């Protein structure tokens, strides 16, 4: 949902925009939440994956309910079908993955080596054309530092593998959480709505709806963006003749979920693969860089506004500042979570600001409380 | 699998919903979908449900109790008085009273159609239970379940048509009296 549509539907749209106090509270609230989320990442990550899964599985559940199935049965059937599909894919891929597992370390070493060679060749070429760079022995210095780093990458493979193993049980929570979201989501919405006083009910209902709509638009936009990025990158890599274009495209698209850092990592990955698989043809790596740059441009100016941009249309300055703040407060998880969290906190903050500054609503709430007090003490 | 798609059994709650004029044409399966979108609120006698001038977000259906619909005295605005000054008179129910509605009826229906302000105040005339249907849920229904939304829209159109006929006949009676 775009910000313009939020504003169009926002209650009492004639009110001026939120003031600096509300915005300071929104930014502080977002940072605080990110800080808390970082501490309970073992729960936040499966919760987030479950939300994505919920919005992905919700349309078939709704279709089954409409065809006469109960909500419980529809949620169970769709979740079960998803798990079976996941199991089939896992079983199909398992032999291939296990056969390659032993070669992973060699493969990583080979690609890192290929990237190092490309960088070395590029720097030496630069040195030939630029005497100041040659005098600084830039290529030798970078090569020496990279040799140390590549050694450490290989050393870190084992902890990364152990980390994945440690995270697996937590990630398995995601489908179960998604099942309960699908089955009991409306009860939770009613439960929240019932806790709100009558005077604020319509506004709060609007708030709940906005949060749901913002989250749905964001996560569905993210899924669509990933598909678009994967298809475009895979098509480009296939045209260049780079092996495994679909897998590479998918990995880069998923890495792009982390703003800026993810895109750089994805680009690096593509360049490493191109440089290693075509060692005699460095232009292939430059083509890969060009392709990645083109996809980033398409992403920023076409795909993003078509998908996620529709859900969270924040001011670019606030977006960039909050991404940096998210990274500073909560690291990589902060970078990933900052925009959806900010979107939700923004809706909550602005709506609460509108409610507490409306004297008529507050008066109605006081009046309703007085009526309830009188009713409670009527026969005392 | 066949039993999963058998015609839905009704529950007492769905039966109650089916008795409401807005949902009278819906099948049990359709009612189940709509039921997931509805909220229930309890109001005490004298409690304001919404004010005249509020932005309408939802339609209210009376499950039990009575609701008084009233408007501010137009004369107060003309004389340049504060509109709030007319509130005590409206509260007494002797000025600006438009209608008193009972169980099964609904009000605030224009909120389903546009973003316009509430044209009157709604206040609980007795302790009442209201079913609330939010506009954005109705708009979502138009996209996802057009058949259900069209049945509700038809009932809404019938209701508005009946109200227009009543208004037209009362206006012609007034003209004859003048």
XYZ file of C-alpha atoms in Angstrom:
558
model
C 0.000 0.000 0.000
C 1.389 3.362 -0.917
C 1.760 6.191 1.529
C -0.648 8.172 -0.606
C -3.284 5.506 -0.166
C -2.581 5.424 3.581
C -3.098 9.151 3.678
C -6.223 8.938 1.552
C -7.793 6.390 3.849
C -6.394 7.719 7.122
C -9.080 8.911 9.506
C -9.457 12.645 9.677
C -7.085 13.166 6.767
C -7.598 16.892 7.053
C -5.387 16.835 10.166
C -1.897 18.162 9.539
C 0.833 15.488 9.340
C 2.408 14.095 12.479
C 4.554 16.567 14.360
C 8.201 16.237 15.356
C 7.314 14.724 18.738
C 5.327 11.878 17.139
C 8.098 11.277 14.593
C 10.781 11.282 17.289
C 8.695 8.704 19.172
C 8.282 6.628 15.969
C 12.043 6.591 15.297
C 12.909 5.909 18.952
C 10.261 3.152 19.100
C 11.638 1.548 15.927
C 15.221 1.568 17.270
C 14.077 0.179 20.624
C 12.139 -2.618 18.943
C 15.148 -3.481 16.762
C 17.308 -3.646 19.870
C 14.826 -6.019 21.537
C 14.428 -8.088 18.351
C 18.195 -8.531 18.129
C 18.160 -10.124 21.605
C 15.415 -12.607 20.648
C 16.534 -13.292 17.095
C 15.910 -17.031 17.583
C 12.202 -16.141 17.782
C 12.070 -13.130 15.448
C 13.529 -14.937 12.408
C 11.074 -17.885 12.463
C 8.273 -15.407 13.243
C 9.232 -13.329 10.215
C 9.490 -16.403 7.981
C 6.134 -17.568 9.332
C 4.595 -14.196 8.409
C 5.959 -14.486 4.857
C 4.614 -18.054 4.690
C 1.259 -16.916 6.098
C 0.798 -14.284 3.400
C 1.959 -16.808 0.786
C -0.464 -19.536 1.937
C -3.417 -17.314 2.842
C -4.975 -17.117 -0.691
C -5.364 -20.938 -1.074
C -6.768 -21.189 2.483
C -9.326 -18.495 1.670
C -10.237 -20.242 -1.590
C -10.852 -23.536 0.260
C -13.004 -21.807 2.903
C -15.060 -20.257 0.132
C -15.612 -23.727 -1.356
C -17.182 -24.838 1.908
C -14.263 -26.146 3.968
C -13.930 -25.117 7.606
C -11.122 -22.707 8.463
C -9.363 -25.300 10.635
C -9.460 -27.940 7.897
C -8.364 -25.466 5.192
C -5.407 -24.230 7.283
C -4.379 -27.819 8.101
C -4.688 -29.018 4.510
C -2.754 -26.105 2.983
C 0.032 -26.282 5.598
C 0.274 -30.041 5.164
C 0.417 -29.697 1.357
C 3.199 -27.119 1.720
C 5.182 -29.368 4.079
C 4.750 -32.358 1.746
C 5.938 -30.240 -1.199
C 8.906 -29.048 0.850
C 9.679 -32.654 1.807
C 9.529 -33.807 -1.818
C 11.898 -30.995 -2.901
C 14.210 -31.828 0.022
C 14.270 -35.558 -0.806
C 14.882 -34.781 -4.485
C 17.779 -32.444 -3.714
C 19.314 -34.355 -0.804
C 21.397 -36.892 -2.831
C 22.870 -34.111 -4.951
C 23.632 -31.917 -1.923
C 25.238 -34.720 0.089
C 27.365 -35.786 -2.876
C 28.645 -32.248 -3.234
C 29.016 -31.542 0.489
C 32.534 -32.891 0.614
C 33.566 -30.630 -2.275
C 32.071 -27.440 -0.801
C 35.251 -26.273 0.864
C 37.269 -26.889 -2.327
C 34.594 -25.113 -4.373
C 34.610 -22.053 -2.086
C 38.425 -21.970 -2.165
C 38.387 -22.232 -5.967
C 35.904 -19.346 -6.370
C 37.737 -17.142 -3.870
C 40.977 -17.896 -5.715
C 39.324 -16.983 -9.035
C 38.086 -13.668 -7.618
C 41.510 -12.877 -6.162
C 43.162 -13.534 -9.514
C 40.668 -11.269 -11.306
C 41.260 -8.472 -8.791
C 45.019 -8.923 -9.051
C 44.894 -8.825 -12.853
C 42.679 -5.709 -12.798
C 44.954 -3.885 -10.301
C 48.119 -4.753 -12.256
C 46.451 -3.480 -15.400
C 45.635 -0.246 -13.549
C 49.231 0.013 -12.312
C 50.489 -0.265 -15.901
C 48.382 2.765 -16.843
C 48.895 4.779 -13.649
C 52.471 5.331 -12.380
C 51.345 6.617 -8.914
C 49.484 3.333 -8.320
C 52.503 1.363 -9.537
C 54.803 3.227 -7.139
C 52.397 2.468 -4.274
C 52.570 -1.294 -5.128
C 48.794 -1.422 -4.764
C 48.409 -4.861 -6.344
C 51.010 -6.458 -4.056
C 49.532 -4.880 -0.918
C 45.970 -5.932 -1.779
C 47.127 -9.432 -2.768
C 48.932 -9.859 0.574
C 45.884 -8.790 2.564
C 43.530 -10.933 0.472
C 45.708 -14.013 1.004
C 45.229 -13.588 4.760
C 41.481 -13.047 4.330
C 40.936 -16.035 2.014
C 42.622 -18.229 4.571
C 40.178 -17.029 7.192
C 37.147 -17.595 4.881
C 38.045 -21.247 4.557
C 38.524 -21.431 8.331
C 35.081 -19.921 8.881
C 33.229 -22.472 6.738
C 32.915 -24.906 9.616
C 31.402 -22.388 12.075
C 28.978 -21.272 9.328
C 27.894 -24.875 8.777
C 27.511 -25.349 12.548
C 25.489 -22.109 12.715
C 23.113 -23.402 10.047
C 22.713 -26.651 12.004
C 21.996 -24.707 15.211
C 19.408 -22.517 13.463
C 17.572 -25.395 11.779
C 15.303 -26.315 14.773
C 14.383 -22.654 15.207
C 13.575 -22.317 11.494
C 11.399 -25.428 11.642
C 9.108 -23.375 13.890
C 8.130 -21.223 10.905
C 5.597 -23.584 9.251
C 3.985 -24.346 12.617
C 3.673 -20.654 13.453
C 2.279 -20.031 9.960
C -0.331 -22.758 10.539
C -1.544 -21.082 13.730
C -1.568 -17.658 12.033
C -3.742 -19.136 9.274
C -6.069 -20.914 11.699
C -6.372 -18.370 14.511
C -5.429 -15.050 12.882
C -8.971 -13.656 12.890
C -9.457 -14.685 16.546
C -6.321 -12.751 17.425
C -7.609 -9.706 15.522
C -10.949 -9.920 17.352
C -9.139 -10.419 20.654
C -7.102 -7.250 20.072
C -10.179 -5.336 18.876
C -12.176 -6.390 21.954
C -9.519 -4.893 24.242
C -9.990 -1.409 22.743
C -12.506 0.979 24.390
C -15.618 1.756 22.331
C -14.651 5.415 21.820
C -11.434 4.481 20.023
C -12.781 1.376 18.327
C -13.226 2.652 14.763
C -9.835 4.342 14.756
C -8.143 1.293 16.259
C -9.878 -1.020 13.817
C -8.525 1.146 11.076
C -5.071 0.897 12.668
C -5.211 -2.919 12.851
C -6.338 -3.068 9.261
C -3.561 -0.729 8.142
C -0.904 -2.804 9.925
C -2.247 -5.992 8.361
C -2.439 -4.381 4.934
C 1.029 -2.810 5.228
C 2.594 -6.089 6.361
C 0.767 -8.095 3.686
C 1.743 -5.639 0.938
C 5.352 -5.602 2.181
C 5.823 -9.357 2.385
C 3.894 -10.143 -0.793
C 5.907 -7.356 -2.467
C 9.099 -8.966 -1.178
C 8.095 -12.345 -2.640
C 7.249 -10.729 -6.002
C 10.493 -8.736 -5.983
C 12.492 -11.902 -5.303
C 10.805 -13.686 -8.218
C 11.403 -10.731 -10.581
C 15.064 -10.377 -9.501
C 15.656 -14.133 -9.840
C 14.141 -14.323 -13.327
C 15.984 -11.231 -14.619
C 19.369 -12.246 -13.178
C 18.964 -15.853 -14.295
C 18.069 -14.741 -17.834
C 21.090 -12.403 -17.974
C 23.510 -14.988 -16.560
C 22.133 -17.628 -18.929
C 22.701 -15.289 -21.886
C 26.285 -14.720 -20.694
C 26.762 -18.484 -20.446
C 27.571 -18.543 -16.723
C 26.762 -21.963 -15.164
C 23.875 -22.410 -12.697
C 22.093 -19.170 -13.625
C 18.826 -19.953 -11.791
C 20.504 -20.920 -8.502
C 22.819 -17.893 -8.675
C 19.901 -15.581 -9.487
C 17.859 -16.950 -6.578
C 20.764 -16.633 -4.096
C 21.416 -13.021 -5.190
C 17.686 -12.160 -4.999
C 17.408 -13.566 -1.464
C 20.637 -11.791 -0.419
C 19.074 -8.548 -1.681
C 16.557 -8.798 1.223
C 19.339 -7.197 3.278
C 19.496 -3.601 1.997
C 22.809 -2.518 0.427
C 24.999 -5.176 2.111
C 23.046 -8.034 0.537
C 23.255 -6.505 -2.945
C 27.032 -6.056 -2.629
C 27.432 -9.677 -1.481
C 25.255 -10.883 -4.367
C 27.281 -8.875 -6.875
C 30.518 -10.227 -5.424
C 29.213 -13.777 -5.715
C 28.318 -13.364 -9.402
C 31.718 -11.815 -10.162
C 33.546 -14.612 -8.327
C 31.682 -17.262 -10.304
C 32.304 -15.475 -13.620
C 36.004 -14.909 -12.850
C 36.560 -18.520 -11.767
C 34.616 -20.296 -14.495
C 36.140 -18.124 -17.229
C 39.733 -17.501 -15.991
C 41.032 -16.806 -19.481
C 38.318 -14.281 -20.269
C 38.234 -11.431 -17.699
C 35.676 -9.555 -19.796
C 33.114 -12.131 -18.648
C 33.515 -10.840 -15.062
C 33.078 -7.270 -16.304
C 29.939 -8.343 -18.209
C 28.670 -9.929 -14.993
C 29.325 -6.667 -13.105
C 27.505 -4.768 -15.854
C 24.565 -7.195 -15.683
C 24.395 -6.902 -11.908
C 24.477 -3.097 -12.135
C 21.681 -3.187 -14.713
C 19.549 -5.451 -12.507
C 20.140 -3.148 -9.517
C 18.959 -0.191 -11.609
C 15.903 -2.148 -12.772
C 15.343 -3.149 -9.158
C 15.544 0.391 -7.782
C 13.600 2.198 -10.491
C 11.139 -0.402 -11.814
C 10.700 -3.534 -9.696
C 10.903 -1.925 -6.253
C 8.241 0.741 -6.999
C 6.081 -2.019 -8.555
C 6.309 -4.278 -5.512
C 7.634 -3.129 -2.117
C 7.425 0.563 -3.012
C 3.674 0.123 -3.070
C 3.678 -1.061 0.515
C 6.052 1.400 2.181
C 6.504 4.709 0.477
C 8.744 6.418 2.970
C 10.712 9.576 2.314
C 14.059 8.494 0.747
C 16.045 10.426 3.375
C 14.207 8.724 6.242
C 14.621 5.343 4.508
C 18.393 5.728 4.144
C 18.866 7.162 7.649
C 16.761 4.417 9.219
C 18.663 1.696 7.317
C 21.915 3.060 8.746
C 20.338 3.395 12.198
C 18.979 -0.171 11.959
C 22.425 -1.462 11.002
C 24.077 0.458 13.844
C 21.522 -0.661 16.444
C 21.028 -4.308 15.466
C 23.578 -5.220 12.774
C 22.502 -7.346 9.783
C 19.128 -8.279 11.391
C 18.559 -4.559 11.942
C 19.194 -3.858 8.260
C 16.659 -6.508 7.279
C 13.984 -5.594 9.808
C 14.201 -1.822 9.947
C 11.833 -0.989 7.059
C 8.912 -3.299 7.928
C 9.241 -2.400 11.629
C 9.332 1.304 10.793
C 6.250 0.898 8.559
C 4.257 -0.734 11.371
C 5.486 1.661 14.102
C 4.684 4.609 11.810
C 1.042 3.514 11.424
C 0.702 2.853 15.197
C 2.416 6.125 16.176
C 0.431 8.313 13.812
C -2.896 6.737 14.801
C -2.197 6.988 18.549
C -1.146 10.603 17.952
C -4.487 11.285 16.267
C -6.487 9.585 19.042
C -4.867 11.227 22.068
C -4.973 14.688 20.500
C -8.703 14.416 19.685
C -10.530 15.998 22.675
C -13.938 14.710 21.562
C -12.766 11.078 21.472
C -11.158 11.441 24.892
C -14.376 13.030 26.249
C -16.463 10.183 24.827
C -14.129 7.684 26.454
C -14.453 9.449 29.837
C -18.244 9.521 29.428
C -18.353 5.785 28.626
C -16.167 5.056 31.673
C -18.497 7.109 33.877
C -21.518 5.183 32.522
C -19.808 1.865 33.270
C -18.899 3.049 36.762
C -22.525 4.032 37.423
C -23.753 0.688 36.086
C -21.263 -1.239 38.200
C -22.298 0.534 41.406
C -26.046 0.808 40.637
C -27.365 -1.467 43.395
C -24.658 -0.891 45.992
C -12.047 -35.257 0.862
C -15.656 -35.265 -0.351
C -16.918 -34.754 3.203
C -14.636 -31.750 3.564
C -16.632 -29.930 0.896
C -20.089 -30.916 2.080
C -22.610 -28.097 2.491
C -21.655 -26.188 5.614
C -23.658 -26.903 8.734
C -25.061 -23.786 10.278
C -24.279 -22.765 13.836
C -26.485 -20.658 16.137
C -24.162 -17.711 15.506
C -24.444 -18.091 11.709
C -28.235 -18.474 12.080
C -28.352 -15.189 13.965
C -26.261 -13.507 11.272
C -28.544 -14.930 8.583
C -31.530 -13.264 10.241
C -29.935 -9.826 9.802
C -31.350 -8.026 6.772
C -27.912 -7.229 5.319
C -26.871 -10.893 5.198
C -30.234 -12.521 4.501
C -29.205 -13.734 1.016
C -25.890 -15.292 2.025
C -25.323 -19.066 2.104
C -23.780 -20.656 5.234
C -20.351 -20.850 3.509
C -20.601 -17.192 2.543
C -21.720 -16.295 6.062
C -18.666 -18.097 7.428
C -16.431 -15.850 5.285
C -18.281 -12.704 6.374
C -18.333 -13.822 10.015
C -14.529 -13.766 9.990
C -14.666 -10.060 9.213
C -17.235 -8.977 11.802
C -16.650 -7.492 15.255
C -19.005 -7.333 18.227
C -19.300 -4.363 20.569
C -21.378 -3.817 23.699
C -22.681 -0.287 24.426
C -24.418 1.023 27.527
C -27.507 3.213 27.422
C -26.477 6.767 26.571
C -23.067 5.828 25.178
C -22.119 7.530 21.927
C -21.424 5.063 19.099
C -20.259 7.708 16.650
C -20.588 11.449 16.304
C -21.969 13.545 13.518
C -18.986 14.710 11.454
C -16.802 11.675 12.293
C -15.229 9.963 9.320
C -17.243 6.770 8.809
C -15.165 3.607 8.856
C -17.803 0.947 9.446
C -21.440 -0.075 9.234
C -23.207 -1.101 12.467
C -25.820 -3.840 12.655
C -27.965 -4.040 15.787
C -27.931 -7.542 17.259
C -29.869 -6.500 20.371
C -31.060 -3.275 22.012
C -31.992 0.057 20.454
C -30.022 2.914 18.934
C -31.059 6.557 18.651
C -30.000 8.448 15.517
C -30.050 12.226 15.918
C -28.789 15.348 14.207
C -27.595 18.645 15.545
C -30.152 21.458 15.463
C -29.414 23.202 12.183
C -30.612 26.523 13.670
C -27.731 26.600 16.111
C -25.219 26.849 13.225
C -27.196 29.538 11.460
C -27.306 31.648 14.591
C -23.563 31.359 14.881
C -23.633 29.375 18.114
C -21.039 26.773 18.940
C -22.293 23.446 17.493
C -21.372 21.751 20.769
C -24.016 23.891 22.454
C -26.733 21.823 20.787
C -25.397 18.571 22.233
C -27.280 18.715 25.571
C -30.568 19.289 23.735
C -29.845 16.389 21.411
C -29.016 14.198 24.379
C -32.505 14.776 25.772
C -33.873 13.305 22.567
C -36.290 16.156 21.926
C -34.276 17.852 19.167
C -32.732 16.511 15.970
C -34.091 13.031 16.501
C -34.020 11.171 13.190
C -34.892 7.604 14.106
C -34.782 4.946 16.781
C -33.623 1.615 15.414
C -34.162 -1.883 16.790
C -32.615 -5.353 16.437
C -31.859 -6.596 12.907
C -31.572 -3.116 11.419
C -28.353 -1.337 10.503
C -27.018 2.189 10.388
C -23.947 4.074 9.222
C -24.280 2.245 5.894
C -22.940 5.176 3.832
C -19.534 4.464 5.408
C -19.386 1.297 3.310
C -19.643 3.343 0.144
C -17.371 6.347 0.634
C -15.120 8.300 3.014
C -17.777 10.888 3.806
C -18.439 12.164 7.310
C -21.196 10.727 9.469
C -24.378 12.684 8.786
C -25.849 12.065 12.255
C -24.935 10.968 15.735
C -25.659 7.411 16.886
C -26.210 6.782 20.600
C -27.300 3.653 22.438
C -30.929 4.176 23.512
C -30.720 1.033 25.633
C -27.927 -1.417 26.432
C -27.147 -2.925 23.054
C -24.936 -5.362 21.225
C -23.740 -4.220 17.803
C -22.074 -6.097 14.981
C -19.514 -3.966 13.177
C -18.527 -4.439 9.538
C -15.477 -2.400 8.585
C -15.389 -0.609 5.212
C -11.933 -1.855 4.200
C -13.043 -5.432 4.886
C -16.033 -4.836 2.618
C -13.754 -3.368 -0.090
C -11.488 -6.411 0.305
C -14.545 -8.624 -0.081
C -15.351 -6.896 -3.382
C -11.923 -7.960 -4.648
C -11.796 -11.472 -3.234
C -15.424 -12.596 -3.032
C -17.341 -10.441 -5.487
C -20.406 -12.697 -5.248
C -20.752 -12.162 -1.486
C -20.047 -8.447 -1.802
C -22.647 -8.096 -4.569
C -25.301 -9.788 -2.400
C -24.537 -7.417 0.466
C -24.461 -4.449 -1.932
C -27.876 -5.427 -3.266
C -29.365 -5.471 0.234
C -27.710 -2.120 0.874
C -29.159 -0.689 -2.355
C -32.637 -1.998 -1.415
C -32.321 -0.351 1.986
C -31.201 2.987 0.505
C -33.982 2.814 -2.115
C -36.610 2.238 0.583
C -35.236 5.154 2.552
C -35.347 7.418 -0.525
C -38.964 6.444 -1.165
C -39.853 7.227 2.451
C -38.064 10.567 2.209
C -39.779 11.418 -1.089
C -43.238 10.582 0.280
C -42.651 12.605 3.470
C -41.472 15.557 1.363
C -44.596 15.394 -0.811
C -46.789 15.288 2.339
C -44.969 18.374 3.668
C -45.443 20.203 0.349
C -49.176 19.409 0.413
C -49.410 20.732 3.973
C -47.624 23.947 2.942
